[in-house]
C-alpha positions as a printed Julia matrix, in Angstrom:
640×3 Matrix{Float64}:
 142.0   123.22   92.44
 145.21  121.28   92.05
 145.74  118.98   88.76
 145.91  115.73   91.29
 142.46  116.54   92.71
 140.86  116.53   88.96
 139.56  113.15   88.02
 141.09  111.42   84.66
 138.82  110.98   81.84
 138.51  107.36   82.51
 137.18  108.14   86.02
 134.36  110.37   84.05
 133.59  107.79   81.3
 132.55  104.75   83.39
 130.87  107.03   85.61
 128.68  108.26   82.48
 128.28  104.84   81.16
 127.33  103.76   85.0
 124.46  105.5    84.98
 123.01  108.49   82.36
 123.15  111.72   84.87
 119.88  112.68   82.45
 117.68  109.28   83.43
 115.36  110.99   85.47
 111.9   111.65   83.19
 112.0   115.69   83.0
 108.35  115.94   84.47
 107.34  116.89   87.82
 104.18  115.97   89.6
 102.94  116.35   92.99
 105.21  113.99   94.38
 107.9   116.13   93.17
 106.39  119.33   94.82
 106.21  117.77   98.09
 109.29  115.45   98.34
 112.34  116.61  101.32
 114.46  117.93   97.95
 114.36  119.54   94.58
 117.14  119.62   92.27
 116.49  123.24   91.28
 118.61  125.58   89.18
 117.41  128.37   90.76
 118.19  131.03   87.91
 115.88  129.49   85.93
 112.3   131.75   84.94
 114.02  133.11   88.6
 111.84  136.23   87.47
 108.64  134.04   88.14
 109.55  133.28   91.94
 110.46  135.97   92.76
 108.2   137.96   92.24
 105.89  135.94   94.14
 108.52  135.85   96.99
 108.15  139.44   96.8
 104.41  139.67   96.78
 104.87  137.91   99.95
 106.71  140.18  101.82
 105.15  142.99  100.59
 101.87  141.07  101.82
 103.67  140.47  104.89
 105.02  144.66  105.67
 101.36  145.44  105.35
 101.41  147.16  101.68
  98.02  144.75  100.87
  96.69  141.85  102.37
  96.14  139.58   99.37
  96.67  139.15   95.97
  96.73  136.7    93.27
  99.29  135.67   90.33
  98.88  133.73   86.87
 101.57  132.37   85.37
 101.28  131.26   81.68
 103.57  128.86   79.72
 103.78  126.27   77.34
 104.25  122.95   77.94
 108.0   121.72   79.36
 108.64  125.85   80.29
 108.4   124.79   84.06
 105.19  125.82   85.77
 104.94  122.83   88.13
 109.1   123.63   88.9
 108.15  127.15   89.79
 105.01  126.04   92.24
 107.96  123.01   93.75
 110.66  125.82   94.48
 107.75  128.33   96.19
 107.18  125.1    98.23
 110.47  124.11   99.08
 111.68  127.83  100.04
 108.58  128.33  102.28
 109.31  124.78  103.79
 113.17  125.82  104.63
 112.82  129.38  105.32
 109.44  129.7   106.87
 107.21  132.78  106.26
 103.81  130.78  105.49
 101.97  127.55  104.86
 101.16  125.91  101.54
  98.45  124.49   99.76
  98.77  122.72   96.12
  96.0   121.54   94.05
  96.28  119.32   91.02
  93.65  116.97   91.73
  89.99  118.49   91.42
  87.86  115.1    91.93
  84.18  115.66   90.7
  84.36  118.78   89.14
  80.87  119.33   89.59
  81.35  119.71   93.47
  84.76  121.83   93.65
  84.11  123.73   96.77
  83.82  120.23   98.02
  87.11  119.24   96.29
  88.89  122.15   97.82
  88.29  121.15  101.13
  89.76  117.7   100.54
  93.24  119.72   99.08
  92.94  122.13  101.29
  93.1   119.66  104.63
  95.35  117.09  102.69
  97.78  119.73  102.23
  97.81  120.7   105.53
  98.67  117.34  106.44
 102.33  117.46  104.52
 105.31  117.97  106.76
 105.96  122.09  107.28
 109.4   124.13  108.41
 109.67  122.41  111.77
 109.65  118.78  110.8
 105.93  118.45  111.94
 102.41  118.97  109.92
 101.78  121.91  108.68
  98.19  121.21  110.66
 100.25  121.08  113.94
 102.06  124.38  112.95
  98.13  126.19  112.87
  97.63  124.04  116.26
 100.39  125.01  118.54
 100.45  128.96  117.57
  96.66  128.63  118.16
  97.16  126.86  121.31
  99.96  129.27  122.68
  97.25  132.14  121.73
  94.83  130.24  123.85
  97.59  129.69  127.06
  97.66  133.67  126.58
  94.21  134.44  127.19
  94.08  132.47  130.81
  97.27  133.82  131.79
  99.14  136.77  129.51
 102.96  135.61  130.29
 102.31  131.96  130.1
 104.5   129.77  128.65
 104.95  129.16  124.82
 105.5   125.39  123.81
 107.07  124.4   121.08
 105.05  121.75  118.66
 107.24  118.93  119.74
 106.49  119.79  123.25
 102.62  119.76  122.73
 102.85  115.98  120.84
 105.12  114.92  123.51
 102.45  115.89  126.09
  99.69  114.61  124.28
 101.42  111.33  123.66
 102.37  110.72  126.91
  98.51  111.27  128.73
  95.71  109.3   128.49
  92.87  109.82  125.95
  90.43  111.2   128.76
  93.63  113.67  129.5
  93.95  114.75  126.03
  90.02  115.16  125.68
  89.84  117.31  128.64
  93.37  119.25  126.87
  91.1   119.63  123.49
  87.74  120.72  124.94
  89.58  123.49  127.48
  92.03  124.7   124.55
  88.44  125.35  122.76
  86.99  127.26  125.02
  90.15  129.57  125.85
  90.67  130.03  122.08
  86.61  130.9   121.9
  87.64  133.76  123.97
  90.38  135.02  122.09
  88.68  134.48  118.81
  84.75  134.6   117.3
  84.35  131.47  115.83
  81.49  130.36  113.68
  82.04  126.86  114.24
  83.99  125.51  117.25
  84.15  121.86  116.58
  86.81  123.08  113.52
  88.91  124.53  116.28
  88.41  121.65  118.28
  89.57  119.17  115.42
  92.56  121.32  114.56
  93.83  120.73  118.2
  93.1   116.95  117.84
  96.11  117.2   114.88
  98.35  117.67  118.06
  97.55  114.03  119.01
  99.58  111.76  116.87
  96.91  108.71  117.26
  93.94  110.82  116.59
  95.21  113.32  114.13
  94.27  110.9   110.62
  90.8   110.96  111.92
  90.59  114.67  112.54
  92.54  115.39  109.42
  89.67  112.9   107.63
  87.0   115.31  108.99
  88.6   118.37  108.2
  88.54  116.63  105.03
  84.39  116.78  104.82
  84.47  112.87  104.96
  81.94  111.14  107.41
  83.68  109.32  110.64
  82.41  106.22  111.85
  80.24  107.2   114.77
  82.43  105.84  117.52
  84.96  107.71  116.28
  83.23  110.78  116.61
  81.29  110.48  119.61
  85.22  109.81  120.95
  86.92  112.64  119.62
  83.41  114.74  120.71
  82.78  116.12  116.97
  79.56  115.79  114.64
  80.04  112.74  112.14
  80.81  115.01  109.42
  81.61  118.7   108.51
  81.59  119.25  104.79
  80.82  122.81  103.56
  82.77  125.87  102.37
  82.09  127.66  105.39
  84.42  125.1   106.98
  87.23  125.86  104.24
  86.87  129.94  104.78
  87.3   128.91  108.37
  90.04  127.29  108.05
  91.8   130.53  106.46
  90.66  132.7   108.85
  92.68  130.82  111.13
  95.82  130.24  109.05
  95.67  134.1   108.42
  95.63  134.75  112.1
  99.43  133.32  112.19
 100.57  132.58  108.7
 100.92  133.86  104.98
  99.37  131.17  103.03
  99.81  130.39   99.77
  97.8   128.1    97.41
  99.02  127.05   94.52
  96.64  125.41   91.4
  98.14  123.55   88.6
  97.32  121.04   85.76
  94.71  123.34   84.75
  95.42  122.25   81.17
  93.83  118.61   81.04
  91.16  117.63   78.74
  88.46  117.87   81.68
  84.63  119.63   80.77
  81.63  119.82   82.77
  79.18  118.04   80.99
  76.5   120.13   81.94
  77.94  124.0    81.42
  80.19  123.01   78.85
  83.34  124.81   81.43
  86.61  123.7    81.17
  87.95  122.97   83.94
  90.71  126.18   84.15
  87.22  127.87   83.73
  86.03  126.02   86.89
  89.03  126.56   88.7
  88.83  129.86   87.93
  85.47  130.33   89.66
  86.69  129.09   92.62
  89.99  131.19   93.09
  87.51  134.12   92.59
  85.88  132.71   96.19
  88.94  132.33   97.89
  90.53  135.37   96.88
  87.14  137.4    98.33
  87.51  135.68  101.43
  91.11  135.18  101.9
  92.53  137.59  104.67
  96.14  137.32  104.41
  97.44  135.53  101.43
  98.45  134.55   97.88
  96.64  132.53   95.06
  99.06  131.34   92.22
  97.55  129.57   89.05
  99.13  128.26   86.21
  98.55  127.52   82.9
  99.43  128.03   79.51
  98.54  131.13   77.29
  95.68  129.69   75.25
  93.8   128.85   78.69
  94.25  132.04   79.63
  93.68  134.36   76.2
  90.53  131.83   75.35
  89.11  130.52   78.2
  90.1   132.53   81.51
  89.89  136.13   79.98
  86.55  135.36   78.34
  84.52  134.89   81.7
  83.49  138.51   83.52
  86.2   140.29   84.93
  85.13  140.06   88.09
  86.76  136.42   87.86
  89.19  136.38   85.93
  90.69  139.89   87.11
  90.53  137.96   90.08
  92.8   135.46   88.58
  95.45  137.32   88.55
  94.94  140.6    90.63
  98.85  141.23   90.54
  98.83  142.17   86.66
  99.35  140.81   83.39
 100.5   136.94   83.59
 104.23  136.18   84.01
 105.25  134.38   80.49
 108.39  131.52   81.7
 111.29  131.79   79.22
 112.59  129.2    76.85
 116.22  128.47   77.13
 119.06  130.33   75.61
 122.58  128.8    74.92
 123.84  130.77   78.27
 120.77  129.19   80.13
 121.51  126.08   78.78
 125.35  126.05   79.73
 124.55  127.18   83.32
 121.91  124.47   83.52
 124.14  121.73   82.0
 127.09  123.12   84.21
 124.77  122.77   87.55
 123.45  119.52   86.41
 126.83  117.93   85.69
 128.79  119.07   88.58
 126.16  117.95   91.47
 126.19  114.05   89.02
 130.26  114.57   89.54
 130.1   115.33   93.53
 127.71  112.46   94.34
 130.44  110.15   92.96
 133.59  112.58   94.24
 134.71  113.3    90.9
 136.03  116.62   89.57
 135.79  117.73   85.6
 138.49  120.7    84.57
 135.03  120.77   81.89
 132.14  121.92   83.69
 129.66  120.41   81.44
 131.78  117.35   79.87
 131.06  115.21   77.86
 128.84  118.19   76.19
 130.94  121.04   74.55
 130.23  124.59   75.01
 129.26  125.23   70.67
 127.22  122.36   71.07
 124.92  123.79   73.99
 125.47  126.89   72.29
 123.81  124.97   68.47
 120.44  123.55   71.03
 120.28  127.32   72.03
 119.81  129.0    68.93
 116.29  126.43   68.85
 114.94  128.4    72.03
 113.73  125.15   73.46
 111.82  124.66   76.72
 113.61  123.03   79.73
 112.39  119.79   79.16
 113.53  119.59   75.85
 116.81  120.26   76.89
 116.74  117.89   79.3
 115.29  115.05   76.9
 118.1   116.24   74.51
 120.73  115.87   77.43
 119.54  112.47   77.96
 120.07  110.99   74.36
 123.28  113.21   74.07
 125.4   112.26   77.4
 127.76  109.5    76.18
 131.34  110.02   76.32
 132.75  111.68   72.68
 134.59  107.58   72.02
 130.43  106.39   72.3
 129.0   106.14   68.94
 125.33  107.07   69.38
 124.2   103.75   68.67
 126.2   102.02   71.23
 124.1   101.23   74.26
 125.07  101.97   78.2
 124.58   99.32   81.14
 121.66  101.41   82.21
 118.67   99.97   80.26
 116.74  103.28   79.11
 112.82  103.15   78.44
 112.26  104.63   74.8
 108.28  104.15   74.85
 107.18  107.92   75.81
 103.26  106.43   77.24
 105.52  104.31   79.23
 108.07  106.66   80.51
 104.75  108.45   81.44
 103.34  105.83   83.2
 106.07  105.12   85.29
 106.66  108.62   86.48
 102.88  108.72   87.31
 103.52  105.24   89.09
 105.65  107.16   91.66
 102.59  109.35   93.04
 101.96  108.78   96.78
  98.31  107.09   96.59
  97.36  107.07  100.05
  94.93  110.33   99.77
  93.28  108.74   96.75
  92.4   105.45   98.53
  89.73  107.56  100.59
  88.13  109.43   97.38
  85.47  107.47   95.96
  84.98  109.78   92.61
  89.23  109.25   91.55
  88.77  105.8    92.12
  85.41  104.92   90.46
  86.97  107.04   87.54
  90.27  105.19   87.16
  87.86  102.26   87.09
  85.72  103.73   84.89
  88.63  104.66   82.33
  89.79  101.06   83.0
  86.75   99.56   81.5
  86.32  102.01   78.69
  89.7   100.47   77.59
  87.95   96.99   77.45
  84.83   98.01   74.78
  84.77   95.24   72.56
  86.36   92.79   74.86
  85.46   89.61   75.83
  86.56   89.0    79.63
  85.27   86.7    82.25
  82.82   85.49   79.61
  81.39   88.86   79.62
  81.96   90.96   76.26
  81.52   94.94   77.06
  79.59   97.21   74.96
  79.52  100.24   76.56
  80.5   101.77   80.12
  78.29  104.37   81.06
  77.62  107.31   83.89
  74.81  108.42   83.02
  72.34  106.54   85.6
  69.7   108.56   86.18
  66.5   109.98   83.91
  67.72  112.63   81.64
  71.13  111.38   81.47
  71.77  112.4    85.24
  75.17  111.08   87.39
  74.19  109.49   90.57
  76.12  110.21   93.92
  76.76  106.84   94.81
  76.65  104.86   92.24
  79.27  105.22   90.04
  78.79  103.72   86.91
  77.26  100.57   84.7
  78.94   98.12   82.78
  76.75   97.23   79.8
  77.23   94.09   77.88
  76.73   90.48   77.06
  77.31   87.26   78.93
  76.61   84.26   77.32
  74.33   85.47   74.98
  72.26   87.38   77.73
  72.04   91.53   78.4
  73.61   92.42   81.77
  74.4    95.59   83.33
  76.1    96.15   86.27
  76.58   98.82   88.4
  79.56   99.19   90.44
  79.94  101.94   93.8
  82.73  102.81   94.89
  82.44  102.81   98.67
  85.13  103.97  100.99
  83.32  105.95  103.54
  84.05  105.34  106.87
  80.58  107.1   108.37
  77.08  104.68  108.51
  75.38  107.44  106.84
  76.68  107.5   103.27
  77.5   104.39  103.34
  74.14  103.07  104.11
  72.87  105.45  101.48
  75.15  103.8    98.78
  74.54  100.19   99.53
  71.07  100.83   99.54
  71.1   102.09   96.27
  72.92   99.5    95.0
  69.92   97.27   95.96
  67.55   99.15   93.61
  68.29   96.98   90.34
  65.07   98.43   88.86
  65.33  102.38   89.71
  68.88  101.79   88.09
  68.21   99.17   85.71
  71.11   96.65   86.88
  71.4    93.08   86.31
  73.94   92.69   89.37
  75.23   94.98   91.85
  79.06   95.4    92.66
  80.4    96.82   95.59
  83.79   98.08   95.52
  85.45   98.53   98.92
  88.66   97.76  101.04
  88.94   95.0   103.11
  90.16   96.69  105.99
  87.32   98.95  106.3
  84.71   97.5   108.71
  81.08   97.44  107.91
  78.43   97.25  110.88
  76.87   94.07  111.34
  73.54   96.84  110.93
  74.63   97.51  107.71
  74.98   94.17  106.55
  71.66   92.43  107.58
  69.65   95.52  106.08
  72.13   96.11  102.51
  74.85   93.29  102.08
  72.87   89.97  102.38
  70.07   91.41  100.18
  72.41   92.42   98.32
  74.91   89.42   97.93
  72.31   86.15   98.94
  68.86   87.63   97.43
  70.09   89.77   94.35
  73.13   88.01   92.88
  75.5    90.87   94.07
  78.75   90.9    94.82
  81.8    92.5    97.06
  84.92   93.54   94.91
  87.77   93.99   97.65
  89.86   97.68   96.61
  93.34   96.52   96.49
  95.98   98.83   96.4
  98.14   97.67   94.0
  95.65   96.66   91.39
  93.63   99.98   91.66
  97.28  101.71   91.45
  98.65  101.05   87.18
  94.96  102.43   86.58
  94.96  105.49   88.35
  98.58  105.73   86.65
  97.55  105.02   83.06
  94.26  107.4    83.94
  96.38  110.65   85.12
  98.55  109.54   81.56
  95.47  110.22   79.59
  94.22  113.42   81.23
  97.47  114.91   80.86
  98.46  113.21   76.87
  98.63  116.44   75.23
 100.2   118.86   77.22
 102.59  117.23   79.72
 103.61  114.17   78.03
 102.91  114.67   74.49
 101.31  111.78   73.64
  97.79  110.24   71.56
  94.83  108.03   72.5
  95.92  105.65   70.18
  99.25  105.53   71.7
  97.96  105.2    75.16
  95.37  102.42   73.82
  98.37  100.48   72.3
 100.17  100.81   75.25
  97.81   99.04   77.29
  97.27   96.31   74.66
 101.26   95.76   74.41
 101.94   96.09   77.86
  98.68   95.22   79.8
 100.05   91.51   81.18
 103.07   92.97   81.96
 101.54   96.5    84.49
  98.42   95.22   85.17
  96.58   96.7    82.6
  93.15   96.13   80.9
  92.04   92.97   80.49
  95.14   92.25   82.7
  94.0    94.23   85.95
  92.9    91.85   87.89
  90.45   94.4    89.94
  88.8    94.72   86.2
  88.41   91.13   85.91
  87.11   90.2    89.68
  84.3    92.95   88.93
  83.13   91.24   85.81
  83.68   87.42   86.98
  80.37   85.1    88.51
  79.68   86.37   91.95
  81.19   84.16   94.54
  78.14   85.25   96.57
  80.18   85.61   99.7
  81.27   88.3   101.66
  84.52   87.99  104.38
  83.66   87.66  107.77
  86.42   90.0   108.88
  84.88   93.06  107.29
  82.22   93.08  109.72
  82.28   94.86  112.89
  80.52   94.58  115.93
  77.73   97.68  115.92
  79.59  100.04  117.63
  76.14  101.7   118.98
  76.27  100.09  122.15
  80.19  100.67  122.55
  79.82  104.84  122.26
  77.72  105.23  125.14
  81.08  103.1   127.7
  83.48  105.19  125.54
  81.63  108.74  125.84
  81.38  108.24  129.58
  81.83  111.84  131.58
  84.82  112.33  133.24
  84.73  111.98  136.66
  84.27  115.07  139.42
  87.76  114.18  140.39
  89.22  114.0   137.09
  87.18  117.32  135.78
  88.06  119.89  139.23
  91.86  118.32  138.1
  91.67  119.83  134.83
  89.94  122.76  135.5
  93.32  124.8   135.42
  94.41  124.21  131.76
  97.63  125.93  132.35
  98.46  123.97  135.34
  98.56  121.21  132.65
 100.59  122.18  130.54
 103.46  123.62  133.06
């Protein structure tokens, strides 16, 4: 380094008053885990990774075949950092697919849950800039190529979309239902239409819906009949299925985390690490080739994990003991400081003789001596990183957010929320949380007492509908019970809205019915349910909009995680929402909220309803013709 390549201290100043190299909120969520990059300072609880990297290849010379790891930590240690880097390395250097699980839904159906993470995660982009669905699809469909003819060619996943993308559907059906039967032969299969879905991920038009029912969710029937599967396949088989096949080709590793929130079942009395916990024991019985990494922090583990039979919690953590992260030393702390600063300096082509200017080694050295945990370092960094002529009071052109709830809710704002626009039980309980903020409230003329899920006799939870609001409007008792309704498939659907139609089993005043405009309901479904519902009952249709259904899954995922991610009270979060509520959309200002308790319009839109698509299967399931069957007898003749 020459002295004319190192930037003056003027250069570094504006550049630190530009823009605090620290901004960033020091949390990590999902997003984080599967975004293209991580800024990772890889030295950092290294000892964690690696020894799951290592577990890995021992898995993959043969020495076992799977095993499990717990890693415990306090809060800000990062755990979620550790699961990101696994992820990242396996995306970059190969050597096995990945599976991450934050999000549980009901707890009371987690095998069912599982499934949904399991095929969602599947859907994220792998090593080869495709799905990691397509990876399982093309190594399965090369395996079936071999069985017809032993040197065939192998494709490469970009070939196979090409193909598929450039043939017509009746093509690509005949592609699907022969790559089926070849892999049949190569393979005992309990359940070929899984197979057979897995090869419809190859088809970029058709792959949402097969990733939907490798999901467990219920297609519409045309949809179906078309891609030649049952309406629905939800069951644990399916998700042991589904490993058998990754294992055939692939490592895999699942990863669970956030297995600290304030969630119980309200009927055992389980935590939900507790849950979790009975769940890894299945997989890890069933899992042929493959890792299972949990974490959490020590009390979960010493008072909750380690007091259910050993036979699950030893299956927990089959690898030994749990790996305890570090806190942060002052030589830790320089290195991270010293990464941190120079990749801030080489976005902006600046050079620093200092490595970790504006900070000074003894002061790094002083934050040391605290042993604090990555995050507080990194909050400490943040209010800290002013050049030395900055008094601390002085304020840079970046506006900061002091407000801790907030800085949480914006970093939970940044969550993809695609996935959770199909899960009826997230929504219905960001609503849910959304109302309980409004007890005592007079809205829409309607002043709420209590919000309640407990629907049935005994205090029982009901499938479909998802909750009551209980109040007063204008001096008379109403309750009414709102479903969540996103399925796709007549069946549960149907089963829902007629439900919502029994104001006496239920004991509603009005029905609501929660739903996105974009998803068509048969015209079937709507003489028989809607009308009753809407013209005869005094029901009503709430239209699901994604950006008023978005601030309260936010503010929800805030209040699950208060205490151990972001540090923060009820009371906090409840003043939050009252300060800030015009301003993100929040309580009595969330306008989904509001629609849900105004007067029924008594109208539903015209452009939700579809023409029955009974009478349209039968044209679109039409055989293939002799011609076009003898053509594709020869499935490799196809694809060469």
């Amino acid at each position: 380094m020459t002295n004319s390549s190192v930037s003056s201290t003027e250069e570094l100043n504006a550049a630190l008053l530009s823009q605090n190299p620290f901004a960033k909120p020091p949390y990590l969520n999902a997003s984080d885990v599967w975004d293209k990059e991580l800024f990772d300072f890889e030295t950092i609880n290294s000892h964690a990774s690696d020894t799951v990297f290592q577990a890995l290849e021992q898995i993959r010379a043969g020495q076992y075949s799977t095993t499990s790891i717990a890693i415990t930590a306090q809060d800000g240690t990062g755990k979620t950092h550790i699961i990101s880097r696994i992820r990242h390395r396996l995306q970059k250097d190969g050597g096995g697919l990945f599976v991450y699980a934050n999000q549980y839904g009901d707890i009371h159906k987690i095998k069912q849950g599982f499934q949904r993470i399991l095929a969602e995660s599947l859907s994220n982009i792998g090593r080869e800039g495709v799905t990691q669905w397509q990876e399982l699809a093309t190594a399965m469909a090369n395996h079936a190529l071999k069985v017809t003819k032993a040197n065939a060619k192998v494709f490469s996943t970009q070939e196979f979309l090409e193909k598929f993308k450039a043939n017509t559907l009746q093509k690509v059906k005949t592609w699907v239902k022969n790559l089926t039967k070849q892999f049949r032969q190569a393979k005992n299969i309990n359940d070929p239409d899984i197979v057979k879905a897995i090869f419809w991920t190859l088809s970029d038009e058709q792959s949402p819906y097969a990733i939907k029912w490798l999901q467990g969710q219920e297609l519409a029937q045309y949809k179906a009949n078309e891609l030649e599967l049952p309406s629905q396949c939800q069951s644990f088989e399916a998700v042991l299925q589904i490993l058998d096949l990754i294992s055939e080709y692939n490592e895999l590793v699942i990863c669970f985390d956030e297995l600290d929130q304030e969630i119980y079942d309200d009927i055992s009395g389980l935590h939900i690490s507790q849950i979790v916990a009975g769940l890894i024991k299945d997989l890890f019985q069933n899992l042929s080739r493959g890792l299972i990494l949990s974490v959490m922090m020590p009390a979960q583990w010493s008072n909750r994990i380690k007091q259910l039979p050993g036979g699950v919690y030893g299956k927990v953590s089959a690898h030994g003991n749990p790996i305890d992260l570090k806190y942060m030393d002052g030589e830790s702390i320089f290195n991270l400081v010293t990464f941190w600063m120079n990749k801030y300096y080489q976005l902006r082509n600046l050079v620093s003789l200092d490595p970790t200017y504006p900070f000074t080694k003894s002061q790094l050295s002083e934050l040391g001596k605290g042993r604090p945990t990555v995050r507080e370092v990194l909050n400490w960094c943040k209010d800290h990183c002013k050049p030395p002529m900055v008094k601390p009071d002085d304020t840079t052109k970046e506006e900061s957010i002091s407000n801790p709830v907030e800085i949480a809710f914006t970093k939970e704002l940044e969550e993809e929320i695609t996935n959770y626009l199909e899960d009826n039980f997230v929504l219905a309980d960001a609503l849910f949380f959304g109302f309980q903020t409004l007890i005592g409230h007079t809205l829409e003329r309607v002043t709420v007492h209590e919000v309640t899920d407990k629907l049935k006799k005994r205090g029982g939870k009901d499938d479909y509908i998802n909750f009551k609001v209980i109040g007063k409007e204008d001096g008379n008792d109403i309750s009414i019970g709102v479903a969540v309704l996103q399925y796709d498939g007549g069946q549960a659907l149907g089963a829902g809205l007629k439900r919502l139609n029994d104001y006496e089993t239920f004991g509603m005043t009005r029905g609501c019915l929660v739903r996105s405009r974009d998803k068509k309901i048969s015209s079937h479904l709507e003489q028989k349910y809607l009308i009753p519902l809407i013209k005869q009952q005094g029901g009503e249709y709430v239209e699901l909009k994604e950006n008023e259904i978005k601030p309260l899954l936010a503010i929800r995922a805030v209040y699950q995680k208060r205490k151990v991610d972001y540090g923060v009270s009820e009371e906090q979060i409840f003043q939050f929402i009252f300060e800030k509520g015009a301003e993100k959309m929040l309580g009595v200002d969330n306008p989904l909220l509001k629609e849900i308790l105004s007067d029924p319009s008594y109208q539903m839109p015209t452009d939700m309803i579809a023409d029955d698509p009974v009478t349209l299967a039968d044209f679109m399931m039409d055989d293939l013709s002799e011609e076009m069957e003898e053509a594709c007898d020869n499935l490799l003749s196809d694809f060469n």
